[in-house]
PDB file of C-alpha atoms in Angstrom:
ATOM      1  CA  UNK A   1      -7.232  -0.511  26.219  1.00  0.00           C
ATOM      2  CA  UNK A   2      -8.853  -0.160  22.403  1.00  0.00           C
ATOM      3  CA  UNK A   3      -6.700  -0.418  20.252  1.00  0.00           C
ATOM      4  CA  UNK A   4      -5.691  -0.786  16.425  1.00  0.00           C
ATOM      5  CA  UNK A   5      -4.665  -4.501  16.072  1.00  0.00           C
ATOM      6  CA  UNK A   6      -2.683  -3.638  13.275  1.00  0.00           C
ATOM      7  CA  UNK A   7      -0.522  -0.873  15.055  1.00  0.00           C
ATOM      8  CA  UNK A   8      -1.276  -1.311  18.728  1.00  0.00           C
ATOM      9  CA  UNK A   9      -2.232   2.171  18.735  1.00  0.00           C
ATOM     10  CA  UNK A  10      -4.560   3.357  20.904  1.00  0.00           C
ATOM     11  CA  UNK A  11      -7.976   4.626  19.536  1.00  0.00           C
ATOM     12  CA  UNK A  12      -8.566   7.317  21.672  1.00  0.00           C
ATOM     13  CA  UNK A  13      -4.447   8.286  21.861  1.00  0.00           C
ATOM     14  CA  UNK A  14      -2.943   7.736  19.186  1.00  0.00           C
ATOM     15  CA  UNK A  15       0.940   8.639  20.666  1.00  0.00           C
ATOM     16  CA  UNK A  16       0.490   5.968  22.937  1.00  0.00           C
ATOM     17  CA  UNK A  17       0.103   2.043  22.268  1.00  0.00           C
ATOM     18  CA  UNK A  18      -1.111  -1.004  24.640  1.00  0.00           C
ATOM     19  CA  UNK A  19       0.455  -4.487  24.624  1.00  0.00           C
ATOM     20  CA  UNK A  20       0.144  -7.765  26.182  1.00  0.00           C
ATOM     21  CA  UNK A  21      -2.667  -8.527  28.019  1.00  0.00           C
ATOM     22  CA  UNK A  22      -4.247  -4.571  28.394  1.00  0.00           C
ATOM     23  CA  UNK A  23      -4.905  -4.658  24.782  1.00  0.00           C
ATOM     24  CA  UNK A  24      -8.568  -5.904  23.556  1.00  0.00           C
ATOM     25  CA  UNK A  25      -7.010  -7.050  20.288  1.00  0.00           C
ATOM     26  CA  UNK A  26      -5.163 -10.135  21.950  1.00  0.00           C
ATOM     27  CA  UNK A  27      -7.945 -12.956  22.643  1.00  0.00           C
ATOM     28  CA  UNK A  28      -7.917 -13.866  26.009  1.00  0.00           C
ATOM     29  CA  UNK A  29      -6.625 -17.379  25.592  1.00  0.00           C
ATOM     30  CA  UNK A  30      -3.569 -15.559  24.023  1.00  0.00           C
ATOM     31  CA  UNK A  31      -3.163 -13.495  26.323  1.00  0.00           C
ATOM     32  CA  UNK A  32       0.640 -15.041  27.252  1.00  0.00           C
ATOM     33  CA  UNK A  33       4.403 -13.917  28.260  1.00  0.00           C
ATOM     34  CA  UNK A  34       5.355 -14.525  24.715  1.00  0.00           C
ATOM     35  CA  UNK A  35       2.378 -12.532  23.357  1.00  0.00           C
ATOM     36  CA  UNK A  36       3.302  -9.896  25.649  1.00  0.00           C
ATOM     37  CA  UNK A  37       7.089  -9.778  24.180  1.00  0.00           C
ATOM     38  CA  UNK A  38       5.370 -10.554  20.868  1.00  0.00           C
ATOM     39  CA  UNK A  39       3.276  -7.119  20.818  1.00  0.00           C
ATOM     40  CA  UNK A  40       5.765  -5.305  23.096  1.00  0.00           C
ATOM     41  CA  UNK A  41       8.385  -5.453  19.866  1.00  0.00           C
ATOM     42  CA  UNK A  42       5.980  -4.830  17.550  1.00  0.00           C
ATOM     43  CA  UNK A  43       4.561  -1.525  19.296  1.00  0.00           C
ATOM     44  CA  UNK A  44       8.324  -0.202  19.811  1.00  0.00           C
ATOM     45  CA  UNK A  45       8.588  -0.986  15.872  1.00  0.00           C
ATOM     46  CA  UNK A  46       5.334   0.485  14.656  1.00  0.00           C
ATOM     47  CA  UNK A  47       5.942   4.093  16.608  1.00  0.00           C
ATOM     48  CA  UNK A  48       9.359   4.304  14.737  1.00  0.00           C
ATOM     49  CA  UNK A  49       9.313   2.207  11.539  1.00  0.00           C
ATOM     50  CA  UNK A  50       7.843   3.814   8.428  1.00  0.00           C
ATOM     51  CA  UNK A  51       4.231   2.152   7.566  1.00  0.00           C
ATOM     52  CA  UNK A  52       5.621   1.389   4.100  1.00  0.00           C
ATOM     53  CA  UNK A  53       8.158  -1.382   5.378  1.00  0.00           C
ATOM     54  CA  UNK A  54       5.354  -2.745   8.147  1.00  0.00           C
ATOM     55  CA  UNK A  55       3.303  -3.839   4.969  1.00  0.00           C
ATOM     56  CA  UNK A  56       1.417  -7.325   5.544  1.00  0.00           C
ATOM     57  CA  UNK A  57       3.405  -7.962   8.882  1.00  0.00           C
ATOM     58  CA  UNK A  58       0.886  -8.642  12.051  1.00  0.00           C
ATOM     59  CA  UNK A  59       1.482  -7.160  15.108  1.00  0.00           C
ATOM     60  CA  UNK A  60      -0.301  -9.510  17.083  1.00  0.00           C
ATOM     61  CA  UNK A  61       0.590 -13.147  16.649  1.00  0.00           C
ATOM     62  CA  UNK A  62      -2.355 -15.293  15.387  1.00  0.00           C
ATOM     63  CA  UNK A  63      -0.576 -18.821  16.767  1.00  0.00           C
ATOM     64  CA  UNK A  64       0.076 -19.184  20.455  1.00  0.00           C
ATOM     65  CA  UNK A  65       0.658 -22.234  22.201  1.00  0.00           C
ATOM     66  CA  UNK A  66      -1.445 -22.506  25.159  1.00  0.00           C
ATOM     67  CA  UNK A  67       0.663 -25.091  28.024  1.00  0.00           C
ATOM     68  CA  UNK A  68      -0.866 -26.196  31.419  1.00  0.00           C
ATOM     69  CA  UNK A  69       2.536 -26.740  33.091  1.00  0.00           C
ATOM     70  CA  UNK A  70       0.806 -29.901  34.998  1.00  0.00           C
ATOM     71  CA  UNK A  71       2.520 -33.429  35.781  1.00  0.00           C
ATOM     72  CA  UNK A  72       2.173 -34.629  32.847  1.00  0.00           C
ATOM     73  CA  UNK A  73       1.975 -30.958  30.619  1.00  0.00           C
ATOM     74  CA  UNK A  74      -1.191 -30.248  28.591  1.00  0.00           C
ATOM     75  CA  UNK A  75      -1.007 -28.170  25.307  1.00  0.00           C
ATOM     76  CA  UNK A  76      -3.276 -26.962  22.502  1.00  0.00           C
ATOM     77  CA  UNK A  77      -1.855 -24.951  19.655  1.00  0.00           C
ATOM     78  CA  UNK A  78      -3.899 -23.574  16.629  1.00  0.00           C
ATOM     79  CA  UNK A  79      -7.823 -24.504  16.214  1.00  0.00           C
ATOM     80  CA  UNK A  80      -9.849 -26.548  18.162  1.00  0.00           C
ATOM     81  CA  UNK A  81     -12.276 -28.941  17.180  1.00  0.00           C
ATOM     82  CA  UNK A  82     -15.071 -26.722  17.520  1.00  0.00           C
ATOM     83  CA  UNK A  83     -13.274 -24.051  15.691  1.00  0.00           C
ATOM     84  CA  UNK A  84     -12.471 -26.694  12.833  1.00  0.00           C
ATOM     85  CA  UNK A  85     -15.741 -27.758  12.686  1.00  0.00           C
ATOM     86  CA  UNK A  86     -17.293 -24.399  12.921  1.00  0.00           C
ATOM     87  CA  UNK A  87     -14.634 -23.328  10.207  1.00  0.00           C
ATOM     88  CA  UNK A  88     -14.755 -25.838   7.636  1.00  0.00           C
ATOM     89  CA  UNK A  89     -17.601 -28.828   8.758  1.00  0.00           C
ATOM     90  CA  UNK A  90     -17.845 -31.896   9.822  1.00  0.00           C
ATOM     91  CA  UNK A  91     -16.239 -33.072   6.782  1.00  0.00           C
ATOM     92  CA  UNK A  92     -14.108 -30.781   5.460  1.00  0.00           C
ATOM     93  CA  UNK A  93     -10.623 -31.412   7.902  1.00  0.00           C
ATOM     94  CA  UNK A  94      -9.102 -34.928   9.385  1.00  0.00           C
ATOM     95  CA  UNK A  95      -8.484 -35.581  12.780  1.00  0.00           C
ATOM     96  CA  UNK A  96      -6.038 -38.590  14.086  1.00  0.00           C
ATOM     97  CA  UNK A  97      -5.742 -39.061  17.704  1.00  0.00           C
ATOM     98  CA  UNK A  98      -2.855 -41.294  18.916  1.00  0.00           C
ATOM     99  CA  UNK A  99      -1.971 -42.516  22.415  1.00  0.00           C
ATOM    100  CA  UNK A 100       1.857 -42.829  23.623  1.00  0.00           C
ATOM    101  CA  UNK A 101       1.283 -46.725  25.220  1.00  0.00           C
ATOM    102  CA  UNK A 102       2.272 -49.045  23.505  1.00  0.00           C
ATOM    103  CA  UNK A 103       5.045 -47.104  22.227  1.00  0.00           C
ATOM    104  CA  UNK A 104       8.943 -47.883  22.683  1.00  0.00           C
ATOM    105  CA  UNK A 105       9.335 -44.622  24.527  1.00  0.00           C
ATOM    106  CA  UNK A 106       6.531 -45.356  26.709  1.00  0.00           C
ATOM    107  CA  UNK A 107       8.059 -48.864  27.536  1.00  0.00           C
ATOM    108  CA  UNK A 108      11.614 -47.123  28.480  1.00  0.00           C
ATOM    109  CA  UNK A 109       9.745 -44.827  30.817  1.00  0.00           C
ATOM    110  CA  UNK A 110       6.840 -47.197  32.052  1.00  0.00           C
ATOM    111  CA  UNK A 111       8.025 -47.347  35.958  1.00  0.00           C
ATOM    112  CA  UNK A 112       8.824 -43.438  35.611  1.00  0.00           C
ATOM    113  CA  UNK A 113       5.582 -42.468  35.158  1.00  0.00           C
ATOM    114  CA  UNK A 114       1.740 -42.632  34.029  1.00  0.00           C
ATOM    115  CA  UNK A 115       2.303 -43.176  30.092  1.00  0.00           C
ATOM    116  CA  UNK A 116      -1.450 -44.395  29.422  1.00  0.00           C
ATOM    117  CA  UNK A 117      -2.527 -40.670  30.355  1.00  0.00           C
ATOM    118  CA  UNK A 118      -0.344 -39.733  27.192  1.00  0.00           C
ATOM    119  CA  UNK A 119      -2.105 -38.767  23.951  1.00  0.00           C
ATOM    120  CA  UNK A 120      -1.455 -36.299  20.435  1.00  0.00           C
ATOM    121  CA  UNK A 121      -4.538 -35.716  18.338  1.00  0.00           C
ATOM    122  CA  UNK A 122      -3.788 -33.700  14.660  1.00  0.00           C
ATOM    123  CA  UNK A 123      -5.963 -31.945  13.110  1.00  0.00           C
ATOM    124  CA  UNK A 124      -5.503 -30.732   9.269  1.00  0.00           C
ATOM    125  CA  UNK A 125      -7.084 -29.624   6.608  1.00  0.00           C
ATOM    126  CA  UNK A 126      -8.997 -32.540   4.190  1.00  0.00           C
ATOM    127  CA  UNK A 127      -7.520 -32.169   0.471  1.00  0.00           C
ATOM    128  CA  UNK A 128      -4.748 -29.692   1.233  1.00  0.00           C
ATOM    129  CA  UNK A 129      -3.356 -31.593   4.457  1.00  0.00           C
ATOM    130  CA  UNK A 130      -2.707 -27.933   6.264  1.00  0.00           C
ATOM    131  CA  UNK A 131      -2.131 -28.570   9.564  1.00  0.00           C
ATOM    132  CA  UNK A 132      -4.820 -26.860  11.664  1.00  0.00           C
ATOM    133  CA  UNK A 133      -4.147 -27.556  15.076  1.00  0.00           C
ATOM    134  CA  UNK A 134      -2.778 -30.018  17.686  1.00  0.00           C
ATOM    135  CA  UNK A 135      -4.151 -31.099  21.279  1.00  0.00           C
ATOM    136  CA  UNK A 136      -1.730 -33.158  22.948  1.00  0.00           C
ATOM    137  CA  UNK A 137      -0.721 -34.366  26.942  1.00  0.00           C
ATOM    138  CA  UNK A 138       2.584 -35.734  27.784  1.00  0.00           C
ATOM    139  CA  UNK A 139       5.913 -34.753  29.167  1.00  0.00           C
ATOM    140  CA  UNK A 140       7.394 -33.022  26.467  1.00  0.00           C
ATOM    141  CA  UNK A 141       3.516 -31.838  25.568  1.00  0.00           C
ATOM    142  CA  UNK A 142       4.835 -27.749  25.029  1.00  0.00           C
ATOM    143  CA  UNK A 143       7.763 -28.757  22.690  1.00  0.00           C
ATOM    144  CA  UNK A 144       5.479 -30.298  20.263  1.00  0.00           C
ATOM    145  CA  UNK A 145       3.096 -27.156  20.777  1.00  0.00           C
ATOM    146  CA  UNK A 146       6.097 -25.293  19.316  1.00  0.00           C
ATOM    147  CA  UNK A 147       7.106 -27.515  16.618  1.00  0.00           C
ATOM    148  CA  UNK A 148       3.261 -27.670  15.431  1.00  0.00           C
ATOM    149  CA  UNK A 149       2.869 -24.195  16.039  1.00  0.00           C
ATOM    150  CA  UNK A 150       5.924 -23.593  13.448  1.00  0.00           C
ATOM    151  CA  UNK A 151       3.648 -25.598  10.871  1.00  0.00           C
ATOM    152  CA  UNK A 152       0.772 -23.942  11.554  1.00  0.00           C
ATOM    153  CA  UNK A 153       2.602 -20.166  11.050  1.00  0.00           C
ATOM    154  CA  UNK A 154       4.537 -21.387   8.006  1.00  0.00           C
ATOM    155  CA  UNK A 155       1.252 -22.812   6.588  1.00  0.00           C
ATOM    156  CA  UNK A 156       2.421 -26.530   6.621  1.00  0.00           C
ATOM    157  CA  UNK A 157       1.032 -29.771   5.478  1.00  0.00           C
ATOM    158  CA  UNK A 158       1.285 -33.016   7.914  1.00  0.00           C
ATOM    159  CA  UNK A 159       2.709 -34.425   4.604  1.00  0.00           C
ATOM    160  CA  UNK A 160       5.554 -31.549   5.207  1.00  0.00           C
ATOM    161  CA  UNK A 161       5.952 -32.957   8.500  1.00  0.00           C
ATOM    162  CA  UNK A 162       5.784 -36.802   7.629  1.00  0.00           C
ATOM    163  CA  UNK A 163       8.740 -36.256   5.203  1.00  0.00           C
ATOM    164  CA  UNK A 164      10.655 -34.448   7.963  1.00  0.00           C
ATOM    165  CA  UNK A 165      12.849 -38.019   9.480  1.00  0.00           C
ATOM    166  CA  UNK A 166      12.381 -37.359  13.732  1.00  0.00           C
ATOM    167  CA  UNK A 167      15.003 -39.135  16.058  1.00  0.00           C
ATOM    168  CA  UNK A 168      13.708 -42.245  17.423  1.00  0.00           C
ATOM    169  CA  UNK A 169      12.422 -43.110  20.101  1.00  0.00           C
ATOM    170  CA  UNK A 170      11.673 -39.060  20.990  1.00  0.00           C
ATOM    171  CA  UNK A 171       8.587 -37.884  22.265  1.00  0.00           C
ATOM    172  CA  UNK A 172       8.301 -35.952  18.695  1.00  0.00           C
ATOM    173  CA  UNK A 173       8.127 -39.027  17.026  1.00  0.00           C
ATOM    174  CA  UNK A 174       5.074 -39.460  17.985  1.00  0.00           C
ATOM    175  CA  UNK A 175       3.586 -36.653  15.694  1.00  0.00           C
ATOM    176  CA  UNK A 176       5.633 -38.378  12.725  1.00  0.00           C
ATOM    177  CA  UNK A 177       3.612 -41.055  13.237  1.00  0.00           C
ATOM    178  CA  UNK A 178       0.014 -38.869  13.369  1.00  0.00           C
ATOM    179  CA  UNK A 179       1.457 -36.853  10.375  1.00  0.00           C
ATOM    180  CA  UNK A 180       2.475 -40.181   8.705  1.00  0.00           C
ATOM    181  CA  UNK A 181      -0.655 -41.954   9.165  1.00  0.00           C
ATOM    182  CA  UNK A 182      -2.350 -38.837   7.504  1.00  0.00           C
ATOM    183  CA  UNK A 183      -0.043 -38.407   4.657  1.00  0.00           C
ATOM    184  CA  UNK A 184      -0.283 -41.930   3.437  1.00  0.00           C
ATOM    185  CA  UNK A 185      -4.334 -41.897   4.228  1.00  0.00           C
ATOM    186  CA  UNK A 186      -5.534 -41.885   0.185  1.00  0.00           C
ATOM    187  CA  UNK A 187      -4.603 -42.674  -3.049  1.00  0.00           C
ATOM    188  CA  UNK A 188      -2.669 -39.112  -3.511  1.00  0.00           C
ATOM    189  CA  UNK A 189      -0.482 -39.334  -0.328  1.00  0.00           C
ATOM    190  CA  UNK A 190       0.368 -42.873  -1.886  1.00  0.00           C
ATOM    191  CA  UNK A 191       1.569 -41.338  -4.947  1.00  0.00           C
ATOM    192  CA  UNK A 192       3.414 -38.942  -3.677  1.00  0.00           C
ATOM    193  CA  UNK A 193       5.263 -41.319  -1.495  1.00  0.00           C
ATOM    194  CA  UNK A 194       6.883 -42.574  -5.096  1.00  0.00           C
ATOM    195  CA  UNK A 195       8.738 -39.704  -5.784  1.00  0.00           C
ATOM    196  CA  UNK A 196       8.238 -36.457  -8.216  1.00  0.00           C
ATOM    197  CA  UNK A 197       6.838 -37.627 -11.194  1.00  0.00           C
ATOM    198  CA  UNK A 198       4.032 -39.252  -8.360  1.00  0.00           C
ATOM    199  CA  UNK A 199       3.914 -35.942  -6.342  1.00  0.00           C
ATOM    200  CA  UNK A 200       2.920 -34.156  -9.779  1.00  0.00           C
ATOM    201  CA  UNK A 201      -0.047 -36.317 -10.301  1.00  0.00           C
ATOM    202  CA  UNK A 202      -1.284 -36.732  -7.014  1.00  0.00           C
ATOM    203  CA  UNK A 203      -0.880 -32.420  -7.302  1.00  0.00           C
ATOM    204  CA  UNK A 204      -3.188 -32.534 -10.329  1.00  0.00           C
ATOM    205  CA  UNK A 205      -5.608 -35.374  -9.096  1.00  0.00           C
ATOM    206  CA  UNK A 206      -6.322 -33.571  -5.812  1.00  0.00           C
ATOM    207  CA  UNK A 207      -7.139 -29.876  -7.802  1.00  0.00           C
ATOM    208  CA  UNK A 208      -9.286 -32.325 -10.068  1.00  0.00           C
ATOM    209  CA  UNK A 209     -10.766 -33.786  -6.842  1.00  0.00           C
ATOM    210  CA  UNK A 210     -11.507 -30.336  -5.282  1.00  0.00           C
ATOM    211  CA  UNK A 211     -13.332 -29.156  -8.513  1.00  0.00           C
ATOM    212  CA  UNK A 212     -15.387 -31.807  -8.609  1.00  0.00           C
ATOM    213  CA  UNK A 213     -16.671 -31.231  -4.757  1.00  0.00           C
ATOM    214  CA  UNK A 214     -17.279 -27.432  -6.100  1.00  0.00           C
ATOM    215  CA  UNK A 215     -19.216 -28.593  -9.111  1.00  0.00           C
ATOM    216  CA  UNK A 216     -21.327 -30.995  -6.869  1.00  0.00           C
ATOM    217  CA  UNK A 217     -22.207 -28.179  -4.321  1.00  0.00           C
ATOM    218  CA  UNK A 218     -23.464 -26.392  -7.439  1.00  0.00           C
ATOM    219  CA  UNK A 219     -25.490 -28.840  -9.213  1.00  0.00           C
ATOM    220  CA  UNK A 220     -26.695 -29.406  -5.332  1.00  0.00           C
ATOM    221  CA  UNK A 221     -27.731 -25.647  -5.135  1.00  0.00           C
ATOM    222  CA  UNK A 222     -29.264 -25.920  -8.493  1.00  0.00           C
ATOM    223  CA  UNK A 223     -31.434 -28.732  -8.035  1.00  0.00           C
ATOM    224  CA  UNK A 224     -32.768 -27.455  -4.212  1.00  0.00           C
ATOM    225  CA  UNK A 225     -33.529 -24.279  -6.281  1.00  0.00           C
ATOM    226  CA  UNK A 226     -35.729 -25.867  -9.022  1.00  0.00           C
ATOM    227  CA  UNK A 227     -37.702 -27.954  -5.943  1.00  0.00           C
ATOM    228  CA  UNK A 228     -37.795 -25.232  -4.341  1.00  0.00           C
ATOM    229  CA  UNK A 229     -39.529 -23.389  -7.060  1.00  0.00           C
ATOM    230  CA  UNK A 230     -41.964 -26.319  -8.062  1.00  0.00           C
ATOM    231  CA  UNK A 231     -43.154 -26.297  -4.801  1.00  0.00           C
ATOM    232  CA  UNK A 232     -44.666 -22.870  -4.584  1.00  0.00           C
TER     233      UNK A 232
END
């Protein structure tokens, strides 16, 4: 069914609305249970609720974990790498992939089952350290889905989640350790690791930082223009 994706209204009937997974404006890979209860709320809420107090609140959910309940579970959550690359380049986000073996959880469960087939990979935003999305396999893979998921709708940095202390030795600490590795990856995380007066300049050198890369791409610009413009 066509429908408005910011009412779940239908286009051609505009009394009735579609949810879950007969209505075009969920993607198909979102097309899940909790979608479905997602948009079914939302619809009741739209047909009764005044537009005035829906203001700026989405009626379909732009985060869903996607889970392959397998032996051990698969889940993806936010972008992938394509979509990061296509989004902001090669260069413009971090990636850090980790694998579970070797870990102290992984020795606890090593006769239970296959830990070398365990991984997390993070993906977030270069500068900013948003969190973008998360890949990850293992047997707890659709809690850390959530927990990244949470991040990702609350527009999180994997610094926010590398200050956050995780009990030890849980499967989640495992993305303390990817968010951790991230945080602490320049000069600015290092500063910030010092306290306030270090978060404040690592604030100001990474604005300073992210000027510079603008001023760059415009002398850049400028200088392809004036070739170009020699040439013919």
């Amino acid at each position: 069914v066509s429908v408005n994706p910011h009412t779940l209204q239908s286009q051609t009937q505009p009394s009735c609305y579609a949810v879950g997974d007969c209505a075009d404006a969920i993607s198909p890979r979102h097309r899940t249970a909790s979608q479905a209860a997602w948009t079914g709320f939302h619809a009741i809420r739209n047909s009764v609720v005044p537009w005035i107090l829906r203001v700026g609140s989405r009626s379909v959910h732009p985060c869903v974990p996607r889970v392959i309940y397998t032996d051990p579970e698969l889940a993806c959550v936010g972008l992938t790498h394509s979509e990061c690359d296509a989004a902001y380049g090669n260069d413009g986000y971090d990636s850090v992939l980790l694998y579970e073996d070797g870990s102290d959880r992984a020795d606890m469960e090593r006769t239970a089952r296959k830990t070398s087939l365990s991984f997390l990979e993070l993906r977030a935003k270069k500068g900013g350290g948003r969190v973008l999305g998360l890949t990850c396999c293992g047997p707890a893979a659709a809690e850390l889905a959530n927990s990244v998921g949470i991040a990702i709708t609350n527009q999180l940095t994997a610094r926010d989640i590398a200050r956050s202390v995780h009990s030890y030795p849980s499967y989640g600490y495992l993305l303390h350790r990817v968010a951790l590795s991230m945080a602490l990856s320049d000069i600015w995380g290092l500063l910030e690791a010092c306290g306030p007066v270090g978060t404040f300049l690592a604030r100001i050198g990474r604005r300073m930082q992210a000027l510079g890369g603008i001023f760059a791409k415009l002398l850049g610009a400028v200088r392809f223009d004036g070739r170009v413009g020699r040439s013919s």
